[in-house]
XYZ file of C-alpha atoms in Angstrom:
704
model
C 102.764 149.080 65.612
C 104.994 146.009 65.436
C 106.849 147.145 68.565
C 103.531 147.672 70.348
C 102.388 144.145 69.516
C 105.751 142.724 70.581
C 105.636 144.559 73.923
C 102.037 143.444 74.454
C 102.956 139.789 73.959
C 105.849 140.164 76.369
C 103.575 141.739 78.987
C 100.936 139.065 78.434
C 103.445 136.226 78.833
C 104.672 137.879 82.008
C 101.263 137.359 83.549
C 101.109 133.585 82.969
C 100.782 132.482 86.580
C 100.395 129.008 87.957
C 97.709 128.318 90.580
C 100.386 128.641 93.235
C 101.274 132.150 92.095
C 104.566 131.543 90.279
C 105.230 132.650 86.741
C 105.318 130.065 83.988
C 108.078 132.113 82.349
C 110.518 134.039 84.489
C 111.583 137.582 83.658
C 114.937 136.094 82.595
C 113.129 133.911 80.046
C 111.092 136.874 78.803
C 114.218 138.970 78.335
C 115.728 136.076 76.368
C 112.658 135.861 74.120
C 112.578 139.603 73.579
C 116.321 139.712 72.824
C 115.953 136.985 70.202
C 112.945 138.741 68.696
C 114.964 141.928 68.195
C 117.546 140.175 66.017
C 117.393 141.221 62.397
C 117.855 137.628 61.298
C 114.444 136.724 62.748
C 111.887 138.897 60.901
C 109.025 136.410 61.335
C 109.112 136.293 65.143
C 105.361 136.670 65.567
C 104.577 134.217 62.789
C 106.525 131.372 64.333
C 106.775 132.030 68.070
C 104.117 134.481 69.219
C 101.162 133.160 67.275
C 99.489 132.683 70.640
C 95.876 131.568 70.701
C 93.967 131.397 73.982
C 91.222 128.808 73.705
C 88.025 130.739 74.534
C 85.381 129.541 76.967
C 81.723 130.556 76.605
C 81.259 130.982 80.358
C 83.933 133.703 80.521
C 81.802 136.251 78.669
C 82.902 139.181 80.812
C 86.546 138.882 79.790
C 87.921 140.934 76.953
C 88.352 138.897 73.787
C 92.140 138.849 73.801
C 92.246 137.599 77.405
C 89.410 135.045 77.542
C 90.056 132.196 79.942
C 87.954 129.424 81.474
C 86.084 130.300 84.655
C 87.684 127.338 86.438
C 91.165 128.813 86.272
C 92.517 132.336 86.494
C 95.541 133.151 84.363
C 96.966 135.413 87.055
C 96.460 135.610 90.791
C 94.343 138.674 91.538
C 95.982 140.774 94.242
C 93.853 142.875 96.556
C 94.596 146.163 98.231
C 96.693 145.967 101.407
C 94.571 147.357 104.258
C 96.954 146.498 107.090
C 98.118 150.133 107.394
C 94.901 152.147 107.548
C 95.315 155.936 107.771
C 99.027 155.573 106.984
C 100.734 156.412 103.706
C 100.743 153.089 101.838
C 101.079 153.665 98.048
C 99.728 150.871 95.802
C 98.891 150.978 92.117
C 95.260 149.988 91.621
C 92.391 149.895 89.138
C 88.682 150.295 89.923
C 85.377 150.057 88.066
C 82.451 152.456 88.477
C 79.220 150.516 87.946
C 77.174 153.677 87.534
C 79.217 155.198 84.734
C 80.736 151.920 83.445
C 84.160 153.518 83.526
C 87.580 152.496 84.819
C 89.871 154.456 87.099
C 93.605 153.790 87.262
C 95.603 155.399 90.004
C 97.740 155.090 93.072
C 96.113 154.302 96.408
C 97.511 156.756 98.935
C 95.887 155.354 102.062
C 92.968 153.174 103.140
C 90.227 153.558 105.736
C 88.792 150.812 107.980
C 85.463 148.948 107.936
C 83.345 151.911 108.908
C 84.195 153.592 105.605
C 85.729 150.809 103.483
C 87.264 153.402 101.199
C 90.612 154.246 99.728
C 92.049 157.605 98.792
C 93.336 157.214 95.246
C 95.038 159.558 92.833
C 93.764 159.771 89.264
C 96.037 158.810 86.338
C 95.105 159.074 82.665
C 96.214 156.630 79.981
C 98.599 158.233 77.503
C 96.902 156.468 74.586
C 93.487 155.092 73.722
C 95.160 151.772 72.901
C 94.512 149.298 75.727
C 97.639 147.391 74.783
C 99.827 150.151 76.225
C 100.676 150.788 79.872
C 101.833 154.431 80.009
C 99.963 156.855 82.262
C 100.122 160.569 83.123
C 98.982 162.156 86.360
C 95.622 163.949 86.056
C 95.914 167.600 87.060
C 92.207 168.172 87.672
C 88.824 166.758 86.688
C 85.138 166.965 87.656
C 85.335 164.154 90.214
C 88.369 165.564 92.000
C 88.197 166.223 95.732
C 89.085 169.649 97.073
C 92.625 169.554 98.388
C 91.431 171.109 101.614
C 89.382 167.959 102.400
C 92.414 165.669 102.360
C 95.311 165.317 104.745
C 98.094 167.777 104.009
C 100.621 165.302 105.396
C 99.601 162.742 102.794
C 99.551 165.297 99.976
C 103.155 166.236 100.705
C 104.110 162.643 99.931
C 102.552 162.927 96.444
C 104.155 165.938 94.696
C 103.326 164.664 91.174
C 99.610 164.023 91.788
C 96.965 166.770 91.882
C 93.654 164.919 91.441
C 92.288 162.626 94.202
C 89.027 160.829 94.943
C 87.564 158.240 97.316
C 86.830 154.773 95.917
C 85.124 151.808 97.557
C 87.519 148.972 98.397
C 85.084 146.419 96.988
C 85.608 147.773 93.473
C 89.412 147.911 93.701
C 92.169 145.449 92.901
C 95.891 145.982 92.660
C 97.200 146.815 89.216
C 99.520 143.973 88.067
C 102.925 145.636 87.972
C 106.391 145.293 89.424
C 106.849 146.085 93.145
C 109.122 149.010 92.362
C 107.520 151.327 89.846
C 109.022 154.810 89.698
C 107.251 158.010 88.700
C 109.136 160.282 86.308
C 109.067 163.605 88.132
C 109.855 165.757 85.093
C 106.870 164.511 83.042
C 104.610 163.240 85.855
C 104.280 159.960 83.990
C 104.751 156.273 84.756
C 105.025 152.993 82.838
C 103.382 150.006 84.489
C 104.316 146.401 83.711
C 100.990 145.072 82.405
C 98.824 146.608 79.712
C 95.639 148.464 80.607
C 93.535 145.926 78.707
C 94.920 143.073 80.760
C 94.277 144.893 84.046
C 90.691 145.590 82.942
C 90.178 141.909 82.205
C 91.348 140.876 85.670
C 89.078 143.419 87.346
C 86.007 142.437 85.313
C 86.696 138.787 86.007
C 86.913 139.515 89.736
C 83.736 141.628 89.833
C 81.377 139.741 87.533
C 82.538 136.172 86.973
C 80.583 133.468 88.854
C 82.056 131.440 91.660
C 85.241 129.855 90.335
C 85.562 127.153 92.938
C 84.926 123.687 91.559
C 81.879 122.083 93.116
C 81.571 118.439 93.935
C 79.289 117.762 90.972
C 81.065 119.930 88.421
C 82.537 118.047 85.485
C 86.316 118.357 85.215
C 88.604 117.025 82.477
C 89.513 113.394 82.999
C 92.200 111.221 81.517
C 90.805 107.944 82.813
C 87.269 106.654 82.165
C 87.591 104.109 85.005
C 86.096 104.710 88.448
C 87.640 102.550 91.180
C 85.814 101.799 94.449
C 86.809 103.531 97.708
C 88.256 100.281 99.078
C 91.529 100.648 97.133
C 94.450 100.520 99.555
C 97.426 99.842 97.254
C 98.099 100.687 93.621
C 100.878 98.898 91.741
C 102.043 100.855 88.675
C 104.593 100.206 85.954
C 105.580 101.557 82.562
C 107.206 99.997 79.519
C 109.237 101.668 76.798
C 110.502 100.121 73.562
C 113.145 102.337 71.894
C 113.434 102.530 68.093
C 116.502 100.282 68.199
C 114.379 97.322 69.335
C 111.103 98.273 67.658
C 110.122 99.790 64.265
C 108.976 102.925 66.112
C 109.288 103.883 69.751
C 106.390 102.616 71.841
C 105.231 103.472 75.368
C 102.764 101.542 77.497
C 101.575 101.584 81.104
C 99.697 99.351 83.521
C 98.329 99.472 87.055
C 96.649 97.057 89.441
C 94.368 98.150 92.308
C 94.533 96.054 95.525
C 92.063 96.077 98.430
C 93.086 95.823 102.127
C 92.761 92.016 102.022
C 95.263 91.718 99.172
C 92.735 90.894 96.460
C 92.953 92.443 92.999
C 90.060 94.841 92.432
C 90.926 95.792 88.876
C 93.842 95.850 86.443
C 94.289 98.108 83.450
C 96.878 98.524 80.707
C 97.107 100.561 77.511
C 99.544 102.224 75.133
C 100.421 105.925 75.235
C 100.563 108.440 72.419
C 104.132 108.794 71.235
C 104.977 112.266 72.557
C 108.538 112.737 73.885
C 108.871 108.949 74.328
C 110.975 107.738 77.251
C 110.883 105.109 79.970
C 110.302 107.724 82.685
C 107.352 109.215 80.803
C 105.590 105.854 80.702
C 106.083 105.501 84.465
C 104.740 108.995 85.157
C 101.712 108.423 82.928
C 100.950 105.142 84.729
C 100.864 107.098 87.994
C 98.700 109.834 86.446
C 96.129 107.418 84.992
C 95.946 105.406 88.205
C 95.354 108.494 90.377
C 92.698 109.795 88.003
C 90.809 106.511 88.373
C 90.517 106.892 92.160
C 87.478 108.320 93.954
C 87.698 111.507 96.013
C 89.282 111.458 99.477
C 91.085 108.163 98.804
C 93.995 107.180 101.020
C 96.364 104.635 99.558
C 99.936 103.536 98.857
C 101.428 103.505 95.370
C 104.077 100.851 94.743
C 106.611 101.376 91.939
C 109.983 99.962 90.975
C 111.149 103.284 89.462
C 113.462 105.109 91.872
C 113.482 108.217 89.687
C 109.703 108.482 90.002
C 109.996 108.627 93.791
C 112.595 111.387 93.673
C 110.480 113.530 91.344
C 107.397 112.894 93.499
C 109.114 114.199 96.616
C 110.437 117.185 94.668
C 107.360 118.268 92.679
C 104.273 116.822 94.435
C 105.036 116.478 98.131
C 106.711 119.894 98.182
C 105.312 123.375 97.364
C 105.405 124.426 93.749
C 108.796 125.574 92.461
C 109.377 127.142 89.006
C 112.181 124.635 88.382
C 109.525 122.060 87.532
C 108.696 124.000 84.360
C 112.207 123.314 83.045
C 111.842 119.553 83.420
C 110.596 117.113 80.842
C 107.085 115.770 81.523
C 106.157 118.881 83.499
C 102.651 118.782 81.953
C 102.124 115.308 83.431
C 103.385 116.443 86.835
C 101.088 119.474 86.696
C 98.173 117.144 85.980
C 99.135 114.927 88.930
C 99.243 117.942 91.249
C 95.842 119.068 89.988
C 94.275 115.630 90.558
C 95.730 115.494 94.064
C 94.213 118.884 94.903
C 90.842 118.333 93.253
C 90.249 114.875 94.699
C 92.033 115.600 97.990
C 93.973 112.357 97.769
C 96.302 111.096 100.487
C 99.000 109.205 98.585
C 102.362 107.814 99.653
C 104.872 106.165 97.314
C 107.014 103.171 98.162
C 109.840 101.482 96.253
C 109.581 97.791 95.397
C 112.482 95.807 93.890
C 112.250 95.282 90.148
C 112.203 91.742 88.712
C 112.284 90.212 92.195
C 109.855 88.007 94.126
C 107.053 90.591 94.351
C 104.266 88.794 92.450
C 102.055 91.852 92.108
C 104.880 93.979 90.727
C 105.785 91.209 88.271
C 102.118 90.994 87.297
C 101.801 94.697 86.471
C 105.167 94.602 84.671
C 103.879 91.783 82.433
C 100.699 93.743 81.707
C 102.673 96.816 80.621
C 104.801 94.754 78.246
C 101.734 92.951 76.853
C 100.193 96.277 75.845
C 102.761 96.702 73.057
C 101.476 93.625 71.206
C 97.734 94.028 71.852
C 96.258 95.112 68.512
C 92.856 95.931 70.064
C 94.171 98.847 72.098
C 93.967 102.484 71.064
C 96.477 104.941 72.459
C 95.387 107.040 75.399
C 94.937 110.668 74.205
C 96.812 113.512 75.837
C 94.252 116.182 74.975
C 92.806 116.214 78.515
C 95.954 117.115 80.397
C 95.098 119.241 83.407
C 98.040 121.620 83.268
C 97.156 125.337 83.535
C 99.036 126.253 80.370
C 99.866 124.026 77.398
C 102.177 125.109 74.598
C 101.513 123.247 71.341
C 103.630 122.841 68.228
C 101.744 121.509 65.197
C 98.983 120.425 67.632
C 101.569 118.460 69.669
C 101.990 119.398 73.349
C 105.461 120.679 74.205
C 106.300 118.809 77.406
C 109.882 119.982 77.837
C 111.853 123.095 78.749
C 110.154 125.796 76.652
C 113.286 127.940 76.493
C 115.297 125.004 75.135
C 112.495 124.107 72.706
C 112.458 127.605 71.196
C 116.248 127.461 70.876
C 115.877 124.152 69.020
C 113.481 125.799 66.563
C 115.971 128.514 65.688
C 118.843 126.018 65.456
C 116.825 123.868 63.045
C 115.860 126.870 60.898
C 119.468 128.081 60.837
C 120.785 124.693 59.724
C 118.149 124.473 56.978
C 119.039 127.970 55.759
C 122.672 126.869 55.565
C 121.940 123.512 53.922
C 119.905 124.915 51.014
C 122.602 127.340 49.912
C 123.604 126.750 46.265
C 127.233 126.271 47.298
C 126.221 122.947 48.880
C 123.877 121.575 46.211
C 125.299 122.970 42.992
C 126.776 119.592 41.993
C 124.641 117.075 43.903
C 121.777 116.869 46.368
C 122.039 118.117 49.943
C 120.571 114.765 50.955
C 123.988 113.206 50.220
C 125.393 114.996 53.293
C 124.998 113.767 56.866
C 124.189 117.140 58.393
C 123.841 115.761 61.903
C 127.386 114.384 61.874
C 128.700 117.509 60.115
C 127.190 119.781 62.749
C 128.550 117.625 65.571
C 132.106 117.647 64.203
C 132.074 121.429 63.754
C 130.532 122.298 67.123
C 131.973 119.640 69.402
C 135.663 120.470 69.237
C 136.488 123.048 71.901
C 139.650 124.218 70.160
C 137.666 125.083 67.073
C 135.157 127.398 68.700
C 137.662 129.128 70.983
C 139.670 132.155 69.883
C 141.847 132.225 72.991
C 144.129 129.382 71.990
C 146.188 131.212 69.373
C 144.317 129.542 66.488
C 141.826 132.233 65.543
C 143.114 132.145 61.952
C 142.496 128.396 61.780
C 138.995 128.931 63.169
C 138.299 131.423 60.391
C 139.848 129.071 57.824
C 137.600 126.159 58.807
C 134.430 128.229 58.636
C 135.327 129.722 55.262
C 136.329 126.285 53.995
C 132.897 124.912 54.853
C 131.091 127.872 53.237
C 133.383 128.073 50.196
C 134.421 131.605 51.162
C 138.206 131.279 51.167
C 139.829 134.171 49.247
C 140.880 132.117 46.241
C 141.668 133.925 42.984
C 138.234 133.084 41.551
C 136.547 134.565 44.628
C 138.683 137.713 44.429
C 137.887 138.078 40.739
C 134.188 138.205 41.609
C 134.678 140.649 44.467
C 137.177 143.044 42.852
C 137.220 142.578 39.084
C 138.972 145.949 38.697
C 142.052 144.501 40.459
C 142.000 140.838 39.447
C 141.640 140.227 35.723
C 138.977 137.538 35.092
C 141.276 135.858 32.574
C 143.989 135.136 35.146
C 144.512 131.479 36.057
C 145.974 129.799 39.128
C 149.321 131.522 39.960
C 150.896 128.202 40.982
C 150.184 126.136 37.863
C 148.770 128.642 35.347
C 146.570 125.896 33.901
C 143.136 126.219 35.582
C 141.061 128.784 37.497
C 141.937 128.764 41.179
C 138.699 127.568 42.787
C 138.307 125.962 46.199
C 138.499 122.445 44.743
C 141.571 123.406 42.704
C 143.468 124.140 45.942
C 143.728 120.387 46.586
C 144.213 119.317 42.938
C 146.722 121.918 41.768
C 149.681 120.147 40.006
C 152.060 123.058 40.776
C 155.199 123.767 38.745
C 157.196 121.110 40.592
C 155.020 117.948 40.796
C 156.852 116.510 43.814
C 155.834 119.595 45.846
C 152.327 119.913 44.438
C 149.290 120.422 46.725
C 147.710 117.359 45.060
C 150.374 115.010 46.449
C 150.115 116.608 49.890
C 146.331 116.293 49.806
C 146.540 112.580 48.895
C 148.915 111.907 51.762
C 146.746 113.706 54.309
C 143.512 112.092 53.111
C 144.948 108.574 53.247
C 146.262 109.329 56.746
C 142.732 110.422 57.742
C 141.277 107.175 56.358
C 143.839 105.034 58.193
C 143.363 106.949 61.466
C 139.568 106.590 61.348
C 139.732 102.911 60.397
C 142.051 102.096 63.305
C 139.730 103.856 65.742
C 136.650 102.020 64.485
C 138.407 98.650 64.595
C 139.349 99.254 68.238
C 135.988 100.713 69.300
C 133.211 98.684 70.924
C 130.602 97.839 68.292
C 126.939 96.871 68.549
C 127.624 93.634 66.691
C 130.916 91.879 65.836
C 132.685 93.461 62.870
C 132.943 91.201 59.808
C 136.271 90.409 58.174
C 135.256 92.545 55.199
C 134.706 95.665 57.317
C 138.092 97.261 56.538
C 137.820 96.598 52.801
C 134.272 97.985 52.641
C 135.279 101.048 54.674
C 138.207 101.905 52.391
C 136.149 101.336 49.223
C 133.900 104.354 49.766
C 134.076 107.080 47.127
C 134.992 109.749 49.684
C 138.490 108.198 49.975
C 139.049 108.272 46.206
C 141.735 110.931 45.743
C 143.348 109.972 42.431
C 141.832 112.136 41.065
C 139.705 113.446 43.959
C 136.012 112.563 43.579
C 133.158 114.951 44.341
C 132.498 113.150 47.611
C 136.186 113.434 48.470
C 136.217 117.184 47.810
C 133.132 117.597 49.981
C 134.790 115.691 52.790
C 137.727 118.103 52.538
C 135.292 120.929 53.291
C 133.978 119.084 56.357
C 130.763 117.724 54.783
C 130.426 114.105 55.911
C 128.888 111.834 53.216
C 125.750 110.082 54.412
C 126.735 106.894 52.608
C 129.712 106.530 54.968
C 127.747 107.102 58.174
C 124.901 104.858 56.951
C 127.410 102.019 56.564
C 128.910 102.652 60.009
C 125.461 102.748 61.671
C 125.175 99.022 60.990
C 127.881 98.440 63.588
C 128.105 101.537 65.839
C 125.804 104.002 67.552
C 125.502 107.483 66.078
C 127.337 109.085 68.996
C 130.252 106.649 68.603
C 130.475 107.366 64.870
C 130.472 111.116 65.378
C 132.931 111.075 68.293
C 135.466 108.993 66.353
C 135.259 111.188 63.236
C 135.493 114.425 65.206
C 139.162 114.588 66.204
C 140.728 113.074 63.037
C 138.718 115.444 60.854
C 139.837 118.404 62.959
C 143.485 117.329 62.638
C 143.025 116.778 58.885
C 141.757 120.331 58.440
C 144.609 121.717 60.525
C 147.140 119.911 58.310
C 145.423 121.319 55.200
C 145.673 124.765 56.748
C 149.374 124.495 57.608
C 150.755 122.438 54.723
C 148.675 123.754 51.817
C 146.794 126.963 52.596
C 149.549 128.867 54.442
C 152.134 127.957 51.810
C 149.758 128.989 49.037
C 148.989 132.296 50.850
C 152.683 133.213 51.069
C 153.181 132.457 47.372
C 149.989 134.358 46.472
C 151.123 137.434 48.416
C 154.356 137.651 46.378
C 152.391 137.044 43.169
C 150.083 139.978 44.018
C 153.105 142.221 44.584
C 154.453 141.218 41.165
C 151.124 142.236 39.631
C 151.289 145.656 41.366
C 148.384 144.932 43.717
C 149.001 146.549 47.096
C 147.186 146.246 50.407
C 145.890 149.803 50.045
C 144.371 149.014 46.675
C 142.611 145.921 48.062
C 141.080 147.898 50.926
C 139.818 150.707 48.659
C 136.422 150.903 46.968
C 135.727 149.680 43.462
C 137.637 151.390 40.675
C 136.204 153.210 37.667
C 133.340 151.509 35.923
C 135.338 151.376 32.678
C 137.774 148.992 34.305
C 135.099 146.656 35.671
C 134.863 143.574 33.521
C 131.556 141.984 32.621
C 130.392 139.681 35.353
C 129.098 137.149 32.862
C 132.613 135.752 32.494
C 132.781 134.841 36.189
C 130.502 132.262 37.790
C 128.407 133.860 40.490
C 126.698 132.221 43.431
C 122.991 132.850 43.490
C 121.738 134.453 46.655
C 118.451 132.604 46.385
C 118.512 129.166 48.018
C 117.801 126.276 45.721
C 114.706 124.279 46.608
C 115.389 121.436 44.225
C 116.236 119.092 47.061
C 114.926 120.757 50.239
C 111.836 122.631 51.332
C 112.173 125.807 53.386
C 109.726 124.404 55.935
C 111.534 121.079 56.386
C 112.595 122.254 59.858
C 108.963 121.872 60.945
C 109.081 118.130 60.248
C 112.427 117.834 62.095
C 111.046 119.425 65.270
C 107.750 117.515 65.025
C 109.602 114.216 64.592
C 111.721 114.939 67.657
C 108.512 115.371 69.694
C 106.920 112.167 68.383
C 109.966 109.890 68.177
C 112.177 111.416 70.860
C 115.800 112.463 70.714
C 117.315 115.630 69.306
C 115.752 117.325 66.275
C 119.006 116.936 64.356
C 118.605 113.153 64.343
C 115.414 113.573 62.277
C 116.768 115.522 59.304
C 114.642 114.918 56.226
C 115.218 117.014 53.108
C 112.506 115.363 51.028
C 109.458 116.473 52.992
C 107.280 119.407 52.005
C 104.817 120.567 54.613
C 102.330 123.400 54.699
C 103.215 126.003 57.292
C 100.277 126.456 59.684
C 100.009 128.352 62.989
C 102.762 126.508 64.825
C 102.770 127.556 68.449
C 99.509 127.543 70.351
C 98.972 128.271 74.028
C 95.774 126.928 75.576
C 94.346 127.255 79.066
C 91.855 125.033 80.787
C-alpha cells in the first residue's frame, strides 16, 4: 500500500500544470523525488515531503475529494480528442462518461467521425483494480455493450490485434486520458499502464462536463494584494524597493514604494509599506513594488513603469514579455513573477519598463527612493501579507511560502536533517555540548576542499582517515577491542607506551617509549604551526573593521590552542570540529565566508600532517605488534570466535546508538529551514541547538 500511495503522489505531481500548459515539476524532478524517496535512510518520506494538502473550494463540488480545486483555475489543461483525421486510424487514449448509467469508460479511440455523427469508435479497457489510485488496464474481450465485429471496418480492426470489444461514444462526452504520448500495449497480457491514475482522469472529465463557466467575469472578485484603486489617468509609475540586511539592522527588513504620475506630470498618489520577511533580498523588494503597483491599476491601463533596477528589467523581458518557460520555476521570487503575469492577463494591462539612473537628478525617482527608505522607520505600518499571491501553485513550509527552486529546497531539508543526525551522536556530545561546535564552519571545511572529496588524486586513504577521524571511527586498539574482543584482550593498553588505553585522543597525547619521538611532541609542533599559519592569514586579510593591537594575543589565548596538555577544545579541533568561541571572536572583524575560507586550507594541511607523521607511523608499529601477538589478517577477517572467549562487554566503554537529546532536539532542523526562509541566507547559517519545536504538517501545496 505504501508503494501505491507513493506512485499516486508521483502521478499527481506530474499533472501540476501551469495555465500555459507547462509542468510545475518536470519528469526529471519527479524522478529525483522518487529516487530520494526510495532510499532506506528516508523512511518518513510522506510525513515530511508528500504531506500534500489541496485547499478545497466549495464551488468545485463535482471534483473528487482528493483532487478538489477552485473553479477559477484548472490544475491540468484538459486535452480534447483530435478530430483532424476523421475516418482514418488515429489511436488516442480517452475517457468518457455515460450520463444515463453514471458510469465511466476508458479506452482507446480508434477513429472519429465528422459533424454528422460526432462519434468516435473506442475500444473498451477494464481497470485491473477497483482502486482509483492505480492506472493499469486490461483489454475487454467482450461485454453487453460491444458492437458486432461485422459492423466495424475490418481495416481498422487489423490495426488493433489486442482489442476485441468496441463501441461508439459521443465526442461531447470524451476527453483525452492524461498520459504520455507513447504508451505501449503489452501484447502478451493485453494490458497497459497509463501515466495518470484513473481517479485523476475521472476528476478532469467531471470538471469538464459539469463545472460552471471557469472564465473570470468582469465583476467576479479575484484575490488582490493591493487595496488601492488608482484612476485610469495613470501614465507613469515610479517604483523602488529598499532592503536592510542583518549586518546594518537588528533583523533584515524589506520595504517598497511607488508613485503614480498623470500625463501632465502631477503626482496622483504615492504609497509605501514594509514587506513580510520571506526570502529577504533587495531584488525581492523591487519585484514586490512592481507587483503592488500593477495590482493597484484599473483594467485596460496603458502606462510606463520607471525603475532604477537593471535586474528587474532583464527578468521582466525574460518572464513577462516572453511566453512562459519552465525555467522561471527554478528562480527565486517565481511566486511574485507568477502573480505579475496573472495580473497582466486578468487586467489586460499594457506595460513597458524603462531604466532611470539611480541617485541622479531624477526628482521623482529620488522621491520614491526616499519613501521606500522611510518605510523602515515608520512604526504605524503593518507588513503587507503574502497570503494573496496569485500563483497557480504555492508550496508552503511551516505556513511559509517557498519562493525558491523547489528541488534545491527539498535538498536543503535533507541536508539539514542529515547534519542534525550527525551532530546529536553521543561521540560529539559525550564530554560537552554540541552547541560548543561551529557546525557551519565545520561543514564548510570538510566539503569545500576538492582534494578531500576526490578519490582520483591518490589520497583515498587520507580521505577515509579524515572521515573516520571526525566520527571517531579510526581502528584504535580500544575500537578493535569493542569490535573483536576474542582477538584483542580488553586489558591490553597502548602498544607504544603501555600506560593508557589507546583511544582516539590518546593518539595525540601518547608519550611513547622515547619521549623525543613521541606523538605528543609531534602533535604540539603541528598544532602551533596551524595556529601561526591561521594568524598570519587573518592579519593579512581584509577585515570589516581595523584589527586592534591585541588581536594576535587574543587569538592565541583561545583554549583550542592549548596543547600542553591538550585541552578538550584542542582535541576536538584535531578531529576537525571548529570551536564556536573561536569563530565568534573572528566574526567581530571578518565575514563568515572569510573566516571559513582562511581556516579551510590550513586545517586540511594539518590533518594531512597528522595522517603522515603520526597515524601512518603508528599503523606500521601496530601491524608488527599484532604479528607479535599472533593476530593474522585471516583471523581479523573471520567471524567472531567461540562465545567462551568473548569477554564481558561491561569492561569496554560502548557508544550508545541512541542520539543524546540533552543539548539538541531532533526537530531542530525545522527551525533552521524556517529561519533561512524568514531571514535569508543558507539554512546552515541559522543553526540553533537549543530550540524545541512541535513537528506539524510541514509541506503544504495550495491552489487558487
